[in-house]
PDB file of C-alpha atoms in Angstrom:
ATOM      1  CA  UNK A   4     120.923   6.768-215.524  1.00 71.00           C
ATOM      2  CA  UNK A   5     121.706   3.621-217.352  1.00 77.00           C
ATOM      3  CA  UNK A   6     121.798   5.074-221.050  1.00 93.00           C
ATOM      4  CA  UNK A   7     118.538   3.885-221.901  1.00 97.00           C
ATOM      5  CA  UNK A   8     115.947   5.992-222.059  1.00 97.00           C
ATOM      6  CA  UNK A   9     111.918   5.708-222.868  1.00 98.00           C
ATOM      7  CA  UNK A  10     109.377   7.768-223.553  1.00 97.00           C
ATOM      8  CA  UNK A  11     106.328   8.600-222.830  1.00 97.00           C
ATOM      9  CA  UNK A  12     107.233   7.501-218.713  1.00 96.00           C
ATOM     10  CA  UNK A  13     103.186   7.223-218.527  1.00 97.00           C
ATOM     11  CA  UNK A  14     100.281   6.293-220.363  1.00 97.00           C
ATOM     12  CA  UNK A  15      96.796   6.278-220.253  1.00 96.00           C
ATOM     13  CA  UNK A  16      94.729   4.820-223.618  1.00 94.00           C
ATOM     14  CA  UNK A  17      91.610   3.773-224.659  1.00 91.00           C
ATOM     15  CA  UNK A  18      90.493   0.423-225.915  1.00 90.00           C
ATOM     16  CA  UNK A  19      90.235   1.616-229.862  1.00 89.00           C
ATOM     17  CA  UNK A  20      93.454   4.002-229.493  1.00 89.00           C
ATOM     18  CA  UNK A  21      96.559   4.196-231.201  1.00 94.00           C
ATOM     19  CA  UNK A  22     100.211   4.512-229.538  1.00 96.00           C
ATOM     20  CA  UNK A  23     103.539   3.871-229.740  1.00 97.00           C
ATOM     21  CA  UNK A  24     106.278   3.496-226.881  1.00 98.00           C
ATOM     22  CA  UNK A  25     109.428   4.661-227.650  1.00 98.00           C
ATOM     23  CA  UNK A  26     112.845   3.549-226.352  1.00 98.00           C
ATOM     24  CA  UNK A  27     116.743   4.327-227.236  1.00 98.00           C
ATOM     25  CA  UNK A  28     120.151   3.614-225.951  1.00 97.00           C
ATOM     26  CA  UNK A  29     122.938   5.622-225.671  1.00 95.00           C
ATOM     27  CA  UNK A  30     125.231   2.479-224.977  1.00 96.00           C
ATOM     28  CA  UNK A  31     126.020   1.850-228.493  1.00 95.00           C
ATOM     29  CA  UNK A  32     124.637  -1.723-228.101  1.00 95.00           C
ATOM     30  CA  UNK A  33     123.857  -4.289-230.398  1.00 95.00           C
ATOM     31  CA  UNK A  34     120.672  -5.772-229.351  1.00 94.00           C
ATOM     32  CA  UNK A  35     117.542  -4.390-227.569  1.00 96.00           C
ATOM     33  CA  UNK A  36     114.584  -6.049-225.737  1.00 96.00           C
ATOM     34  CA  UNK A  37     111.064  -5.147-225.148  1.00 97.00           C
ATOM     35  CA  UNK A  38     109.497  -6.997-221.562  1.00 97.00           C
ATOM     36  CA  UNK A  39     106.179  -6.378-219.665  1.00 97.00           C
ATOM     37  CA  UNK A  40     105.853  -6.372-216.051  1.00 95.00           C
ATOM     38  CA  UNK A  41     102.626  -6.758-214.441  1.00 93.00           C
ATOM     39  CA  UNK A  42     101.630  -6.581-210.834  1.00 86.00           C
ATOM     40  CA  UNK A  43     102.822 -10.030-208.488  1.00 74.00           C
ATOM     41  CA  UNK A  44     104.198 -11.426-211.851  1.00 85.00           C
ATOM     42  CA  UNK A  45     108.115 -12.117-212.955  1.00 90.00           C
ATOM     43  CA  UNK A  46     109.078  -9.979-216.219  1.00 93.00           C
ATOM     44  CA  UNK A  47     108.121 -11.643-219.514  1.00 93.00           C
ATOM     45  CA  UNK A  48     110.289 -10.994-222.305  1.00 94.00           C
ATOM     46  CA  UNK A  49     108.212 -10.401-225.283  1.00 96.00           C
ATOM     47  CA  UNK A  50     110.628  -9.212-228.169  1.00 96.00           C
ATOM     48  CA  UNK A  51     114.093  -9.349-228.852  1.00 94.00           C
ATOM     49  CA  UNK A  52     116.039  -7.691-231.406  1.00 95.00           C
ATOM     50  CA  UNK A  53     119.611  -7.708-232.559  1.00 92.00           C
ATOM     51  CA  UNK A  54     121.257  -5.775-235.551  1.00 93.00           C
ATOM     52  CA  UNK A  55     117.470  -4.486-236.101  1.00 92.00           C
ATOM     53  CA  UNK A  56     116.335  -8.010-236.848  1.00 93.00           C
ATOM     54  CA  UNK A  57     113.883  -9.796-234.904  1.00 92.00           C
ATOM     55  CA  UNK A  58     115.304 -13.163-233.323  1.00 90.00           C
ATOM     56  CA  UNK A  59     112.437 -13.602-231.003  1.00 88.00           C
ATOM     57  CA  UNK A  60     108.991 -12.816-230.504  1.00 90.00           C
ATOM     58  CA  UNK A  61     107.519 -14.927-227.377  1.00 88.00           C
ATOM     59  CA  UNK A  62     104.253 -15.375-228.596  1.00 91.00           C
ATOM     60  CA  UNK A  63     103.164 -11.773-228.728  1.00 95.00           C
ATOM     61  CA  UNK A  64      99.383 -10.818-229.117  1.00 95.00           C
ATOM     62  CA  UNK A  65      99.414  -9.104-232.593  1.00 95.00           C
ATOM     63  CA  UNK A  66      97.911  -6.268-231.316  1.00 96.00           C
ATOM     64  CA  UNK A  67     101.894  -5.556-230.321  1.00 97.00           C
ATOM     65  CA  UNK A  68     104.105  -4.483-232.937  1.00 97.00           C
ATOM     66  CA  UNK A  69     107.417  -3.736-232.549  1.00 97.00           C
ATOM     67  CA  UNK A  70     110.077  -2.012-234.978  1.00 97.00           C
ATOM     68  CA  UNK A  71     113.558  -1.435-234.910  1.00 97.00           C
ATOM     69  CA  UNK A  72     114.482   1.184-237.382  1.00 96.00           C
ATOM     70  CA  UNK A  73     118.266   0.747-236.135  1.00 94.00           C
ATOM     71  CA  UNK A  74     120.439  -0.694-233.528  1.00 92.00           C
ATOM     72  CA  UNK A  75     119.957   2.480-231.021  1.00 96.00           C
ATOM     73  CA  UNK A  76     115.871   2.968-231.219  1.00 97.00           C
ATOM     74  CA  UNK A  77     112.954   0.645-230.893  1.00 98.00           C
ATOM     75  CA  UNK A  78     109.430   1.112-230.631  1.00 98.00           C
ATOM     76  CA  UNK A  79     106.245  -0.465-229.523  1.00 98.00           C
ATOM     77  CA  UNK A  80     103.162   0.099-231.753  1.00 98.00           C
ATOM     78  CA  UNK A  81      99.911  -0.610-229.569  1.00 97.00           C
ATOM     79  CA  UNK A  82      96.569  -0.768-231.033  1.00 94.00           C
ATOM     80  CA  UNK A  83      93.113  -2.738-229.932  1.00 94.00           C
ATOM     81  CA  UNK A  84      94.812  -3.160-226.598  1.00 94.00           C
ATOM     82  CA  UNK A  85      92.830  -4.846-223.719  1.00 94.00           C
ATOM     83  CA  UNK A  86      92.285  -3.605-219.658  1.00 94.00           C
ATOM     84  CA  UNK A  87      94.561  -6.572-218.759  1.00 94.00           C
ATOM     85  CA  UNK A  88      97.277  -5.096-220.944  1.00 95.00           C
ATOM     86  CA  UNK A  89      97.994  -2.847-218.271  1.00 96.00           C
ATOM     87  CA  UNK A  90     101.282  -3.082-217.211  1.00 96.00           C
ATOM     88  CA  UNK A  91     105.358  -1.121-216.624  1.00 96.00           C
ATOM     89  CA  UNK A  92     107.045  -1.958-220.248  1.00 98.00           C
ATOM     90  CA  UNK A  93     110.325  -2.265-219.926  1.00 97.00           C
ATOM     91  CA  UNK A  94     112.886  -1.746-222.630  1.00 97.00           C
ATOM     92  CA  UNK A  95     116.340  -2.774-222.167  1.00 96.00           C
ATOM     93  CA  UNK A  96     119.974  -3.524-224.434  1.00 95.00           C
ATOM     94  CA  UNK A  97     122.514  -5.207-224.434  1.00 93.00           C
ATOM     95  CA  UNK A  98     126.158  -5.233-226.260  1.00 92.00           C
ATOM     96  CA  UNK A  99     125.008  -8.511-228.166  1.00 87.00           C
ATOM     97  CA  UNK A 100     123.019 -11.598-227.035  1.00 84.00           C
ATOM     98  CA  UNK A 101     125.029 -13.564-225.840  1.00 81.00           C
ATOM     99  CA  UNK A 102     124.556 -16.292-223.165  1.00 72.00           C
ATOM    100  CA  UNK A 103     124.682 -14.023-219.570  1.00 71.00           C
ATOM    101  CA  UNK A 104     125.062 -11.000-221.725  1.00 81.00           C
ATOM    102  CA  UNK A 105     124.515  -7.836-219.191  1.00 87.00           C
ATOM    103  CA  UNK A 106     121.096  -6.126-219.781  1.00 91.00           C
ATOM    104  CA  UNK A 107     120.795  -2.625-219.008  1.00 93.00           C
ATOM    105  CA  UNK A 108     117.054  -1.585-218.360  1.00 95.00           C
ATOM    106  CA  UNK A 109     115.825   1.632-219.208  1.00 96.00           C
ATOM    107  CA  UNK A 110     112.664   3.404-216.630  1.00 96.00           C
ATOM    108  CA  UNK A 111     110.314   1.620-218.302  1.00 97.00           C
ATOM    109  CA  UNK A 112     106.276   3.089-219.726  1.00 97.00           C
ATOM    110  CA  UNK A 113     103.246   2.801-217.303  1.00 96.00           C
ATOM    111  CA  UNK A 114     100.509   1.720-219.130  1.00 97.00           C
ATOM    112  CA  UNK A 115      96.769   1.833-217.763  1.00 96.00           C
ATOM    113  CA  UNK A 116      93.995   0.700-220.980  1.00 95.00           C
ATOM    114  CA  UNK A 117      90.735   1.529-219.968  1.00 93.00           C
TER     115      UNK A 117
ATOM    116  CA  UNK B  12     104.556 -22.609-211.831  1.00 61.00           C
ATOM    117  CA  UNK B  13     106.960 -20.203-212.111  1.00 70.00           C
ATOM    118  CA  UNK B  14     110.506 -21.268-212.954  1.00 87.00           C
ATOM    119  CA  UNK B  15     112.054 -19.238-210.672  1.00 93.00           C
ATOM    120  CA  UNK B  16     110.373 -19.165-207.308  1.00 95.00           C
ATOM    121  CA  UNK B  17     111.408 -16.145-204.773  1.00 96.00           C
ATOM    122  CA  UNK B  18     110.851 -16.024-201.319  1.00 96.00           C
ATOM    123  CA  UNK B  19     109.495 -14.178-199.489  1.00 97.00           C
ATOM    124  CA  UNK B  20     107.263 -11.737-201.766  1.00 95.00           C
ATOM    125  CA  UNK B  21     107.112  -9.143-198.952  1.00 96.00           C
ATOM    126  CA  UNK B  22     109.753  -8.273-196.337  1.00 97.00           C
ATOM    127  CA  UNK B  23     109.050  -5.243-193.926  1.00 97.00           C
ATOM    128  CA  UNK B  24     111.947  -4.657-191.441  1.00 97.00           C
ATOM    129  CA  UNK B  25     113.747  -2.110-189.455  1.00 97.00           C
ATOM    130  CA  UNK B  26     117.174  -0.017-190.149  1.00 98.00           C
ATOM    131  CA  UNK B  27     120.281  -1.795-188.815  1.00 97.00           C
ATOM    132  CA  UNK B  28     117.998  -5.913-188.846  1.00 98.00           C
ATOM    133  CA  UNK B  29     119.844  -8.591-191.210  1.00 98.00           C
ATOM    134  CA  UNK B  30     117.904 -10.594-193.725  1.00 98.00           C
ATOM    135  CA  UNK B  31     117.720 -12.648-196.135  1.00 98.00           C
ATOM    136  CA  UNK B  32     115.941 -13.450-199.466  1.00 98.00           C
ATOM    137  CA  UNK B  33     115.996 -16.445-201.828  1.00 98.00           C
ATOM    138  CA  UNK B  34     115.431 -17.769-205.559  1.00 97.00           C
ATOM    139  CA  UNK B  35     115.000 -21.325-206.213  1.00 96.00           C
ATOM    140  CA  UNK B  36     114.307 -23.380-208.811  1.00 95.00           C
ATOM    141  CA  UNK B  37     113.964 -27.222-209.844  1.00 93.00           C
ATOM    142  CA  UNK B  38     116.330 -26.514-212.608  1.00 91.00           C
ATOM    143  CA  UNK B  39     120.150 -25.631-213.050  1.00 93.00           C
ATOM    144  CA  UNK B  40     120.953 -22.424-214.492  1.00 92.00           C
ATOM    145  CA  UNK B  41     124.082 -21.730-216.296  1.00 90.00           C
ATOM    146  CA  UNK B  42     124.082 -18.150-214.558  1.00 90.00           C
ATOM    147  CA  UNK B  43     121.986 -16.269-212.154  1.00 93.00           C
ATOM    148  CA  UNK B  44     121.715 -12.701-211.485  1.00 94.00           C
ATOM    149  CA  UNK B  45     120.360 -10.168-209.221  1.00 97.00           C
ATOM    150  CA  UNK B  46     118.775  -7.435-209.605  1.00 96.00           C
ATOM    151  CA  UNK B  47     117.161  -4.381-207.605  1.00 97.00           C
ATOM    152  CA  UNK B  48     114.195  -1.841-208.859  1.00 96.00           C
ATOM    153  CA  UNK B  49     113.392   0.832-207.092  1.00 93.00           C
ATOM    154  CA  UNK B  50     109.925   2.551-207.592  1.00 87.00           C
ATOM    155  CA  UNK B  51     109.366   4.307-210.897  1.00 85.00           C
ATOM    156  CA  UNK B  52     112.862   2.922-212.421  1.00 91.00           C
ATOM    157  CA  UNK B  53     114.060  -0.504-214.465  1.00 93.00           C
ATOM    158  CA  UNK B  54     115.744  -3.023-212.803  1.00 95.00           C
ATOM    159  CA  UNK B  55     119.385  -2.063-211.989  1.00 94.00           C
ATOM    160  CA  UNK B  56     122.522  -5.367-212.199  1.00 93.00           C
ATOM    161  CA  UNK B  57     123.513  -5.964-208.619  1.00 96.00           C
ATOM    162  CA  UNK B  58     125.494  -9.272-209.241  1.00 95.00           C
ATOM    163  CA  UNK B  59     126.187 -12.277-211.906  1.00 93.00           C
ATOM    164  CA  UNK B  60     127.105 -15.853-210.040  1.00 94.00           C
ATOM    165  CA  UNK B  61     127.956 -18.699-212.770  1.00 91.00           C
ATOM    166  CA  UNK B  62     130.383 -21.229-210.944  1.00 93.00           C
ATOM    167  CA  UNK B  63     128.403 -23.622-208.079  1.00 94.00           C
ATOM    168  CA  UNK B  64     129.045 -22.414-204.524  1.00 95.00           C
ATOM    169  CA  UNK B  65     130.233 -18.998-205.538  1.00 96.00           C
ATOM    170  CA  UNK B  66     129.980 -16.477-203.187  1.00 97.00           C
ATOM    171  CA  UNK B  67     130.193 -12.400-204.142  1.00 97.00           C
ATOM    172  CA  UNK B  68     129.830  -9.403-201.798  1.00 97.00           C
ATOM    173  CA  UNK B  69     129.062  -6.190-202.617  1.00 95.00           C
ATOM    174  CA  UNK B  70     129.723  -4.122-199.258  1.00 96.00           C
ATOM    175  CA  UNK B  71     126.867  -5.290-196.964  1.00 97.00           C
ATOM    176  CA  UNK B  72     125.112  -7.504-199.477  1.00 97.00           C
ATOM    177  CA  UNK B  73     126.265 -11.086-199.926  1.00 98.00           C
ATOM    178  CA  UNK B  74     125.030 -13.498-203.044  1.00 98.00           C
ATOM    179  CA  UNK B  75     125.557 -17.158-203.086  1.00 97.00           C
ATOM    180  CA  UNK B  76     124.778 -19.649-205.889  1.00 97.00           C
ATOM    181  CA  UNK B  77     124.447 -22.767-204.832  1.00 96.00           C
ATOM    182  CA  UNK B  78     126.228 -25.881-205.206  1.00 96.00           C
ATOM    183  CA  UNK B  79     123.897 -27.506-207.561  1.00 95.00           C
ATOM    184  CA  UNK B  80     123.116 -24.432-209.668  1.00 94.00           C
ATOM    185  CA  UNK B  81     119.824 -24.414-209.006  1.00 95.00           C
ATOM    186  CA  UNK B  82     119.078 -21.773-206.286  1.00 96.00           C
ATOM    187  CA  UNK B  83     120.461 -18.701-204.733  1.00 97.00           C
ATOM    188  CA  UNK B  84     120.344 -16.596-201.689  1.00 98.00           C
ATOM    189  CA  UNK B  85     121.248 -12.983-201.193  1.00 98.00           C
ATOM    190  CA  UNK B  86     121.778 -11.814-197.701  1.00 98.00           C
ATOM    191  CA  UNK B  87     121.736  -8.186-196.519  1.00 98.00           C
ATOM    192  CA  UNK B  88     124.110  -7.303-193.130  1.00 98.00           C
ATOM    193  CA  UNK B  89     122.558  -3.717-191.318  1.00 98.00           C
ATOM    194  CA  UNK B  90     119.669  -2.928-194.067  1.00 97.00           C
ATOM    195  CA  UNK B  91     119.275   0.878-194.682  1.00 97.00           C
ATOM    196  CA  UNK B  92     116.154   2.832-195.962  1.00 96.00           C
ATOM    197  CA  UNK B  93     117.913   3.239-199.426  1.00 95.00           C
ATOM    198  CA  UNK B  94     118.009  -1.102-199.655  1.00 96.00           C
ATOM    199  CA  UNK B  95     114.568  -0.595-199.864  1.00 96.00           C
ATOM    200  CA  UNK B  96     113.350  -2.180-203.713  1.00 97.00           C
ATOM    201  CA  UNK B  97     112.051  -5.392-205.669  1.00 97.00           C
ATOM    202  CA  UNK B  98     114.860  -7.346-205.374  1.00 98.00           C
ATOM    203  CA  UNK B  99     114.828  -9.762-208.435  1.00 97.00           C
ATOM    204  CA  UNK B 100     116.449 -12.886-209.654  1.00 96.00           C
ATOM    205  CA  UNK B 101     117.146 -14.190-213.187  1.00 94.00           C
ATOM    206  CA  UNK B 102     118.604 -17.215-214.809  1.00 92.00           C
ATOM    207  CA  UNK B 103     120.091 -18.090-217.694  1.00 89.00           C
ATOM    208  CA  UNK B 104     120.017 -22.027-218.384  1.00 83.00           C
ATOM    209  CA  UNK B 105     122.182 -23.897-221.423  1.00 75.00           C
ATOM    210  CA  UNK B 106     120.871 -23.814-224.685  1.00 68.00           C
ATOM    211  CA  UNK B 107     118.605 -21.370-224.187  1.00 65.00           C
ATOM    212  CA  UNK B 108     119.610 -17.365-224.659  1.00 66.00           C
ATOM    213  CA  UNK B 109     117.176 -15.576-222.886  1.00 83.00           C
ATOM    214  CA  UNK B 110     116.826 -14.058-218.871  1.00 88.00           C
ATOM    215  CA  UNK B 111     114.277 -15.820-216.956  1.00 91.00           C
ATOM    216  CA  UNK B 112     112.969 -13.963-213.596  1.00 94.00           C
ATOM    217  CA  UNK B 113     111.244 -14.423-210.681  1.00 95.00           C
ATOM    218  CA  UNK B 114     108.528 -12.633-209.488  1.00 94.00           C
ATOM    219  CA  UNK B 115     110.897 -10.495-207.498  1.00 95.00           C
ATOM    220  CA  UNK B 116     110.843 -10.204-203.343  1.00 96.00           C
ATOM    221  CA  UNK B 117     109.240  -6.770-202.134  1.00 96.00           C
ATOM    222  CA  UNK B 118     112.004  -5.047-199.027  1.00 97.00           C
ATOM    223  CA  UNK B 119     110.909  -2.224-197.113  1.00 97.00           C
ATOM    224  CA  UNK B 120     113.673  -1.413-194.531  1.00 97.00           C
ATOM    225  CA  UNK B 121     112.141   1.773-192.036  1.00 97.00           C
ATOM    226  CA  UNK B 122     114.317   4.151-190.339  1.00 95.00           C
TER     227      UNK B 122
END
C-alpha cells in the first residue's frame, strides 16, 4: 500500500465510449501525476498537477482530459480513444514538485480499447 | 532513442545466482532512481543516488551512480523468487522538473 489508490484496477471500452479513471492519495500531498505505460516502452508522463493547477501537459491527445477537483483526487476523462491507447495508467503524488521530489505510484488502470 | 537506455530487457536466472542490471545514458542527470514493479502494482522507490560515484545498499542490492552522472548499475548478491519485477530507472537532469525512465529491465529469479 503506498496511499494512493485508483479505481477502476481494469478496463475494457469501446472506440465511441465514455470513461473516467479515478485516482486519490491518502498522503496529503501537494501534487499528483497522471503517466501511461505501454508494453517494451519507458513510462511517459502525460499530466502533472500541483495545488489543482495544471503545470504540465506533455502533449496530450485531446481525447485525454484530466481534472483535479482538489489536491487529494484526480481523474482521467477518456473519450474517442484509439486500440493503441491501450495501456497500465499510472497515477502517482508527490509532497510538491520539486527537483528529485519522491513519487509514490498508486496500482495503476489496465486499459484494453477495442 | 530513448534517453535512458537499460540493459538487459530480460534476465531469467536461478535462486541464490548474482547479477547485474544497468541504465545509461549520453546525458548527466542531477539524480537517478530505482525503482521495482511487480505484476499488477505501480512502481515502488528502491533508491535515490545524486552525488557521482555514490554507492547505496539496501541488504543484498547494491546501486552505484557513476562518476560522470550519466549511468548507473544496480547489482543483486543471492537473488530470491520475491526479487523477481521490472526493475526501472529514472533521472532527473538540471533545469528540467520532471522523472525520465527507462524502459525498465524484466528479472525472473526461479526457485
Amino acid at each position: 500500500e503506498t496511499g494512493v489508490t485508483q479505481t477502476p484496477r481494469h478496463l475494457v471500452m469501446g472506440m465511441t465510449n465514455k470513461k473516467s479513471l479515478k485516482c486519490e492519495q491518502h498522503l496529503g500531498h501537494n501534487a499528483m501525476y497522471w503517466y501511461k505505460q505501454s508494453a517494451k516502452k519507458p513510462l511517459e508522463l502525460m499530466f502533472v498537477y500541483n495545488f489543482k493547477e495544471q503545470t504540465e501537459n506533455n502533449s496530450v491527445p485531446s481525447r485525454f482530459s484530466p481534472e483535479c477537483p482538489n489536491s487529494s483526487h484526480l481523474f482521467l476523462h477518456l473519450h474517442t480513444l484509439q486500440p493503441e491507447d491501450s495501456a497500465l495508467y499510472l497515477c502517482a503524488s508527490s509532497q510538491g514538485t520539486k527537483l528529485g521530489e519522491t513519487q509514490y505510484f498508486g496500482p495503476g488502470t489496465r486499459l484494453l480499447v477495442l | 532513442t530513448q534517453l535512458l537506455e537499460q540493459s538487459p530487457q530480460f534476465l531469467s536466472i536461478q535462486e541464490g545466482e548474482n547479477l547485474t542490471v544497468y541504465c545509461n545514458s549520453s546525458s548527466v542527470f542531477s539524480s537517478l532512481q530505482w525503482y521495482r514493479q511487480e505484476p499488477g502494482e505501480g512502481p515502488v522507490l528502491l533508491v535515490t543516488v545524486v552525488t557521482g560515484g555514490e554507492v547505496k545498499k539496501l541488504k543484498r542490492l547494491t546501486f552505484q551512480f557513476g562518476d560522470a552522472r550519466k549511468d548507473s548499475s544496480l547489482h543483486i548478491t543471492a537473488a530470491q523468487p520475491g526479487d523477481t519485477g521490472l526493475y526501472l530507472c529514472a533521472g532527473t537532469r538540471s533545469g528540467y522538473n520532471k522523472l525520465i525512465f527507462g524502459a525498465g529491465t524484466r528479472l525472473a529469479v526461479h526457485p
